[in-house]
Short mmCIF file of C-alpha atoms and ligand atoms in Angstrom, two decimals:
data_model
loop_
_atom_site.label_atom_id
_atom_site.label_comp_id
_atom_site.label_asym_id
_atom_site.label_seq_id
_atom_site.Cartn_x
_atom_site.Cartn_y
_atom_site.Cartn_z
CA UNK A 1 13.38 14.19 3.48
CA UNK A 2 12.99 10.80 5.13
CA UNK A 3 11.89 9.32 1.80
CA UNK A 4 15.17 10.47 0.24
CA UNK A 5 17.07 9.00 3.18
CA UNK A 6 15.17 5.72 2.76
CA UNK A 7 16.11 5.60 -0.91
CA UNK A 8 19.76 6.30 -0.15
CA UNK A 9 19.81 3.52 2.40
CA UNK A 10 18.23 1.15 -0.06
CA UNK A 11 20.96 1.75 -2.60
CA UNK A 12 23.49 -0.42 -0.79
CA UNK A 13 21.13 -3.36 -0.48
CA UNK A 14 19.97 -2.93 -4.01
CA UNK A 15 23.43 -3.77 -5.28
CA UNK A 16 23.22 -7.11 -3.51
CA UNK A 17 19.65 -7.85 -4.50
CA UNK A 18 19.10 -10.65 -6.99
CA UNK A 19 15.49 -9.79 -7.57
CA UNK A 20 13.01 -7.04 -6.83
CA UNK A 21 9.55 -7.78 -5.54
CA UNK A 22 7.38 -4.72 -5.91
CA UNK A 23 4.17 -4.69 -3.91
CA UNK A 24 1.24 -2.71 -5.27
CA UNK A 25 -2.17 -1.78 -4.01
CA UNK A 26 -4.67 -3.36 -6.37
CA UNK A 27 -7.05 -0.45 -5.76
CA UNK A 28 -4.73 1.89 -7.66
CA UNK A 29 -4.50 -0.29 -10.70
CA UNK A 30 -3.16 2.19 -13.18
CA UNK A 31 -0.59 3.52 -10.78
CA UNK A 32 2.77 3.41 -12.50
CA UNK A 33 5.13 1.08 -10.68
CA UNK A 34 7.39 2.86 -8.25
CA UNK A 35 10.41 1.38 -9.94
CA UNK A 36 9.37 2.88 -13.25
CA UNK A 37 9.60 6.37 -11.79
CA UNK A 38 12.71 6.18 -9.76
CA UNK A 39 15.96 6.36 -11.73
CA UNK A 40 17.90 4.50 -9.06
CA UNK A 41 15.46 1.60 -8.98
CA UNK A 42 15.09 1.66 -12.73
CA UNK A 43 18.82 1.28 -13.16
CA UNK A 44 18.81 -1.76 -10.91
CA UNK A 45 15.72 -3.11 -12.62
CA UNK A 46 17.38 -3.21 -15.97
CA UNK A 47 19.51 -6.15 -14.95
CA UNK A 48 17.42 -7.83 -12.32
CA UNK A 49 14.27 -9.89 -12.43
CA UNK A 50 11.24 -8.02 -11.18
CA UNK A 51 8.06 -9.44 -9.71
CA UNK A 52 4.97 -7.30 -9.32
CA UNK A 53 2.61 -8.34 -6.52
CA UNK A 54 -0.89 -6.88 -6.42
CA UNK A 55 -1.95 -6.82 -2.80
CA UNK A 56 -5.24 -5.95 -1.09
CA UNK A 57 -7.25 -7.60 -3.84
CA UNK A 58 -9.96 -8.27 -1.25
CA UNK A 59 -10.56 -4.51 -1.11
CA UNK A 60 -10.43 -3.88 -4.85
CA UNK A 61 -13.41 -4.08 -7.18
CA UNK A 62 -13.38 -7.64 -8.60
CA UNK A 63 -14.98 -6.38 -11.82
CA UNK A 64 -11.94 -4.32 -12.67
CA UNK A 65 -8.96 -6.05 -14.16
CA UNK A 66 -5.85 -4.37 -12.81
CA UNK A 67 -4.10 -2.51 -15.59
CA UNK A 68 -0.67 -3.14 -14.11
CA UNK A 69 -0.84 -6.81 -15.06
CA UNK A 70 -0.93 -5.82 -18.72
CA UNK A 71 2.68 -4.81 -18.36
CA UNK A 72 3.58 -8.49 -18.15
CA UNK A 73 6.34 -9.65 -20.42
CA UNK A 74 9.46 -7.51 -20.58
CA UNK A 75 10.89 -9.30 -17.56
CA UNK A 76 7.92 -8.59 -15.38
CA UNK A 77 5.91 -11.38 -13.89
CA UNK A 78 2.58 -10.32 -12.42
CA UNK A 79 1.44 -12.10 -9.30
CA UNK A 80 -1.71 -11.65 -7.26
CA UNK A 81 -3.74 -11.82 -5.12
CA UNK A 82 -1.53 -12.39 -2.12
CA UNK A 83 -3.54 -15.11 -0.41
CA UNK A 84 -3.61 -17.24 -3.55
CA UNK A 85 -0.22 -16.50 -4.92
CA UNK A 86 2.12 -16.22 -1.95
CA UNK A 87 2.80 -19.88 -2.59
CA UNK A 88 4.03 -19.18 -6.11
CA UNK A 89 6.38 -16.32 -5.27
CA UNK A 90 9.36 -18.32 -4.00
CA UNK A 91 9.41 -20.80 -6.93
CA UNK A 92 8.86 -17.96 -9.39
CA UNK A 93 11.68 -15.89 -7.95
CA UNK A 94 14.00 -18.90 -7.88
CA UNK A 95 13.22 -19.59 -11.54
CA UNK A 96 13.71 -15.97 -12.56
CA UNK A 97 17.03 -15.66 -10.79
CA UNK A 98 18.43 -18.94 -12.07
CA UNK A 99 17.57 -17.98 -15.63
CA UNK A 100 19.01 -14.51 -15.23
CA UNK A 101 22.13 -14.41 -17.42
CA UNK A 102 24.09 -12.00 -15.29
CA UNK A 103 24.54 -14.23 -12.34
CA UNK A 104 26.52 -17.35 -11.85
CA UNK A 105 24.37 -19.03 -9.26
CA UNK A 106 26.90 -21.78 -8.66
CA UNK A 107 29.07 -19.31 -6.81
CA UNK A 108 26.35 -18.05 -4.58
CA UNK A 109 23.60 -20.27 -3.23
CA UNK A 110 21.79 -17.40 -1.53
CA UNK A 111 18.92 -15.52 -3.01
CA UNK A 112 18.44 -11.95 -1.85
CA UNK A 113 15.12 -10.43 -2.67
CA UNK A 114 14.34 -6.82 -2.07
CA UNK A 115 10.75 -5.93 -1.34
CA UNK A 116 9.74 -2.41 -2.30
CA UNK A 117 6.51 -0.47 -2.34
CA UNK A 118 4.84 2.72 -1.19
CA UNK A 119 4.09 2.99 2.55
CA UNK A 120 1.33 0.80 3.96
CA UNK A 121 0.94 -1.31 0.84
CA UNK A 122 1.49 -4.57 2.72
CA UNK A 123 5.21 -5.35 2.41
CA UNK A 124 5.49 -6.65 5.97
CA UNK A 125 2.32 -8.69 5.53
CA UNK A 126 3.76 -10.30 2.41
CA UNK A 127 7.00 -11.14 4.16
CA UNK A 128 5.16 -12.58 7.14
CA UNK A 129 2.94 -14.74 5.01
CA UNK A 130 5.96 -16.03 3.10
CA UNK A 131 7.66 -16.86 6.37
CA UNK A 132 4.58 -18.67 7.61
CA UNK A 133 4.38 -20.61 4.37
CA UNK A 134 7.98 -21.64 4.05
CA UNK A 135 9.48 -21.78 7.50
CA UNK A 136 8.36 -23.88 10.38
CA UNK A 137 7.29 -21.80 13.33
CA UNK A 138 10.06 -20.84 15.69
CA UNK A 139 12.77 -21.07 13.06
CA UNK A 140 15.59 -18.59 13.23
CA UNK A 141 15.08 -15.15 11.83
CA UNK A 142 18.27 -14.11 10.14
CA UNK A 143 18.54 -10.41 10.62
CA UNK A 144 21.07 -8.46 8.65
CA UNK A 145 24.09 -7.68 10.78
CA UNK A 146 26.47 -7.11 7.93
CA UNK A 147 27.92 -3.79 6.86
CA UNK A 148 25.67 -1.66 4.76
CA UNK A 149 22.48 -3.14 6.14
CA UNK A 150 21.01 -0.80 8.67
CA UNK A 151 19.30 -3.01 11.18
CA UNK A 152 16.56 -0.63 12.07
CA UNK A 153 15.65 0.20 8.51
CA UNK A 154 16.66 -2.66 6.31
CA UNK A 155 16.41 -6.08 7.85
CA UNK A 156 17.24 -9.29 6.09
CA UNK A 157 14.68 -11.93 6.84
CA UNK A 158 15.00 -15.55 5.92
CA UNK A 159 11.86 -16.74 4.22
CA UNK A 160 12.89 -20.05 2.79
CA UNK A 161 15.49 -22.75 3.39
CA UNK A 162 15.65 -24.55 0.06
CA UNK A 163 16.51 -22.51 -1.81
CA UNK A 164 18.05 -20.33 0.86
CA UNK A 165 16.18 -17.13 0.34
CA UNK A 166 16.27 -13.83 2.17
CA UNK A 167 13.94 -10.92 1.85
CA UNK A 168 15.07 -7.41 2.54
CA UNK A 169 12.22 -5.31 3.83
CA UNK A 170 12.50 -1.64 2.95
CA UNK A 171 10.86 1.43 4.35
CA UNK A 172 7.91 2.44 2.22
CA UNK A 173 9.01 5.13 -0.19
CA UNK A 174 7.05 7.42 -2.43
CA UNK A 175 8.39 8.72 -5.71
CA UNK A 176 9.89 12.19 -5.19
CA UNK A 177 7.27 13.68 -7.50
CA UNK A 178 3.71 12.45 -7.76
CA UNK A 179 2.26 12.69 -11.24
CA UNK A 180 -0.80 14.72 -10.31
CA UNK A 181 -3.11 15.65 -7.49
CA UNK A 182 -5.43 12.71 -8.10
CA UNK A 183 -2.60 10.20 -7.78
CA UNK A 184 -1.75 11.84 -4.48
CA UNK A 185 -5.36 11.58 -3.34
CA UNK A 186 -5.56 7.91 -4.27
CA UNK A 187 -2.31 7.14 -2.47
CA UNK A 188 -3.58 9.02 0.58
CA UNK A 189 -6.89 7.13 0.55
CA UNK A 190 -4.91 3.88 0.53
CA UNK A 191 -2.86 5.06 3.49
CA UNK A 192 0.43 5.74 1.73
CA UNK A 193 0.45 9.40 2.76
CA UNK A 194 -0.44 10.52 6.28
CA UNK A 195 -4.00 11.80 6.50
CA UNK A 196 -3.18 15.04 8.26
CA UNK A 197 -0.75 16.04 5.52
CA UNK A 198 -3.59 15.98 3.01
CA UNK A 199 -6.55 16.70 5.29
CA UNK A 200 -9.28 14.23 6.22
CA UNK A 201 -12.03 16.53 4.99
CA UNK A 202 -10.67 16.92 1.48
CA UNK A 203 -9.87 13.19 1.30
CA UNK A 204 -13.44 12.36 2.34
CA UNK A 205 -14.71 14.69 -0.38
CA UNK A 206 -12.53 13.00 -2.99
CA UNK A 207 -13.65 9.58 -1.78
CA UNK A 208 -17.31 10.51 -2.08
CA UNK A 209 -16.70 11.89 -5.58
CA UNK A 210 -14.99 8.61 -6.58
CA UNK A 211 -17.72 6.42 -5.08
CA UNK A 212 -20.45 8.34 -6.90
CA UNK A 213 -18.57 8.47 -10.19
CA UNK A 214 -18.20 4.69 -10.07
CA UNK A 215 -21.78 4.23 -8.90
CA UNK A 216 -20.52 2.46 -5.81
CA UNK A 217 -23.38 3.23 -3.47
CA UNK A 218 -22.38 1.00 -0.58
CA UNK A 219 -22.04 4.10 1.60
CA UNK A 220 -25.74 4.94 1.19
CA UNK A 221 -26.71 1.61 2.65
CA UNK A 222 -23.90 1.51 5.22
CA UNK A 223 -24.92 4.82 6.78
CA UNK A 224 -28.63 4.52 6.11
CA UNK A 225 -28.75 7.62 3.93
CA UNK A 226 -32.04 8.26 2.15
CA UNK A 227 -30.25 8.52 -1.20
CA UNK A 228 -26.88 9.06 -2.81
CA UNK A 229 -25.47 12.55 -2.49
CA UNK A 230 -22.53 14.43 -3.90
CA UNK A 231 -22.55 16.91 -1.05
CA UNK A 232 -19.83 15.87 1.39
CA UNK A 233 -21.21 18.22 4.05
CA UNK A 234 -24.55 16.48 3.89
CA UNK A 235 -23.01 12.99 4.06
CA UNK A 236 -20.64 13.86 6.92
CA UNK A 237 -23.47 15.45 8.86
CA UNK A 238 -25.37 12.18 8.60
CA UNK A 239 -22.30 10.13 9.57
CA UNK A 240 -21.64 12.39 12.57
CA UNK A 241 -25.28 12.12 13.66
CA UNK A 242 -25.56 8.34 13.51
CA UNK A 243 -22.12 7.75 15.04
CA UNK A 244 -22.63 10.39 17.70
CA UNK A 245 -19.56 12.38 16.67
CA UNK A 246 -20.03 15.66 18.48
CA UNK A 247 -17.81 18.23 20.15
CA UNK A 248 -18.35 20.99 22.67
CA UNK A 249 -17.50 24.41 21.35
CA UNK A 250 -17.27 27.55 23.42
CA UNK A 251 -19.25 30.38 21.87
CA UNK A 252 -18.81 33.99 22.95
CA UNK A 253 -22.09 35.86 23.25
CA UNK A 254 -22.98 39.31 24.53
CA UNK A 255 -24.21 37.84 27.81
CA UNK A 256 -21.22 35.55 28.40
CA UNK A 257 -19.70 32.33 27.14
CA UNK A 258 -21.87 29.34 26.39
CA UNK A 259 -20.90 25.80 25.52
CA UNK A 260 -22.60 24.51 22.45
CA UNK A 261 -22.58 20.90 21.28
CA UNK A 262 -21.81 20.73 17.58
CA UNK A 263 -21.31 17.94 15.08
CA UNK A 264 -17.69 16.98 14.63
CA UNK A 265 -17.20 16.89 10.88
CA UNK A 266 -13.51 16.00 11.07
CA UNK A 267 -14.23 12.94 13.21
CA UNK A 268 -16.98 11.95 10.77
CA UNK A 269 -14.56 12.34 7.85
CA UNK A 270 -12.04 10.14 9.65
CA UNK A 271 -14.70 7.46 10.23
CA UNK A 272 -15.73 7.64 6.58
CA UNK A 273 -12.12 7.03 5.52
CA UNK A 274 -11.72 4.21 8.02
CA UNK A 275 -14.87 2.49 6.76
CA UNK A 276 -13.55 2.70 3.20
CA UNK A 277 -10.15 1.29 4.17
CA UNK A 278 -11.72 -1.61 6.00
CA UNK A 279 -13.82 -2.42 2.93
CA UNK A 280 -17.09 -1.61 4.67
CA UNK A 281 -18.22 0.67 1.84
CA UNK A 282 -17.74 -2.09 -0.71
CA UNK A 283 -14.86 -3.26 -2.85
CA UNK A 284 -13.61 -0.20 -4.66
CA UNK A 285 -10.85 0.32 -7.19
CA UNK A 286 -9.92 3.96 -7.21
CA UNK A 287 -9.05 4.37 -10.88
N1 GTP B 1 -7.63 -5.89 3.54
C1 GTP B 1 -6.33 -6.14 3.41
N2 GTP B 1 -5.47 -5.52 4.23
C2 GTP B 1 -4.16 -5.79 4.09
C3 GTP B 1 -3.66 -6.69 3.10
N3 GTP B 1 -2.31 -6.73 3.22
C4 GTP B 1 -1.99 -5.88 4.21
N4 GTP B 1 -3.09 -5.32 4.75
C5 GTP B 1 -3.16 -4.31 5.85
O1 GTP B 1 -2.50 -3.14 5.41
C6 GTP B 1 -1.83 -2.50 6.49
C7 GTP B 1 -0.38 -2.24 6.14
O2 GTP B 1 0.30 -3.47 6.00
P1 GTP B 1 1.88 -3.61 6.24
O3 GTP B 1 2.26 -5.01 5.88
O4 GTP B 1 2.26 -3.09 7.55
O5 GTP B 1 2.40 -2.60 5.10
P2 GTP B 1 3.90 -2.11 4.80
O6 GTP B 1 3.98 -1.93 3.33
O7 GTP B 1 4.88 -3.01 5.43
O8 GTP B 1 3.88 -0.69 5.50
P3 GTP B 1 5.13 0.30 5.78
O9 GTP B 1 6.10 -0.47 6.61
O10 GTP B 1 4.47 1.46 6.49
O11 GTP B 1 5.68 0.72 4.46
C8 GTP B 1 -2.02 -3.41 7.70
O12 GTP B 1 -3.06 -2.88 8.47
C9 GTP B 1 -2.40 -4.74 7.09
O13 GTP B 1 -3.22 -5.49 7.95
C10 GTP B 1 -4.61 -7.33 2.22
O14 GTP B 1 -4.29 -8.11 1.33
N5 GTP B 1 -5.92 -7.00 2.45
#
């Protein structure tokens, strides 16, 4: 429901946007761009320049060339990784907009850029790094106070003075329908879907399956396992043991209740996911 609301609220700003910057997680390289799945965004895309930013490259496997960049051409300009390319975004966007035939830039000196992406992909981080790059510290933050821009949800942030450029941050939205279960799992592992909605245990299992399939054995070393394993129970038991993840459980017996200390598998699963997200299990591309 709140995703649909987010999309509805974006519609107004979309009309004013001169360019779309779509932020992607480089670890889900074959993930179809959000804009390619959403009719509303697609409609807007048809007439507006579109920049694809691959973020979190430091977490992705450097040996894997992101597939998304192959979509270059057709009005799409791939950019990435963030730390190297943030500098090129403003000039690139300015060039794309000025060469866009639909707009008479002489009439309007402002550039409005809408930043979209699934939750947690790094939209705010991108905006902040652009601000740091292009504005001196302490400069005014122009926040959208005009009709149609909901302050709490869609804020207009000045990121550059010449050319005068504003970014509109948007709430992270997911496409209404995910292609398949694996796409959902990958998005969840990257933090785009709340863990408890999917289940930490099943996500940990999927992560282990992916790591083994790709022969990414960083976890074996990280947790001091004797060898690789495809048994999530076995791995989580080890993680729980070395991290001291235990819980007291009340057990009813014939002679009364006793408290038993047991390994906390859910806490171990959560730690396993956290280690992956922080890059401690190695640089992994999920596709
Ligand atoms: N390792 C790594 N972490 C990043 C990178 N960019 C962002 N992050 C982290 O990813 C998390 C989410 O970043 P945000 O910028 O808040 O993402 P967002 O897309 O604005 O999130 P929502 O507002 O929830 O949609 C934060 O913990 C960031 O520190 C990156 O390039 N590398």
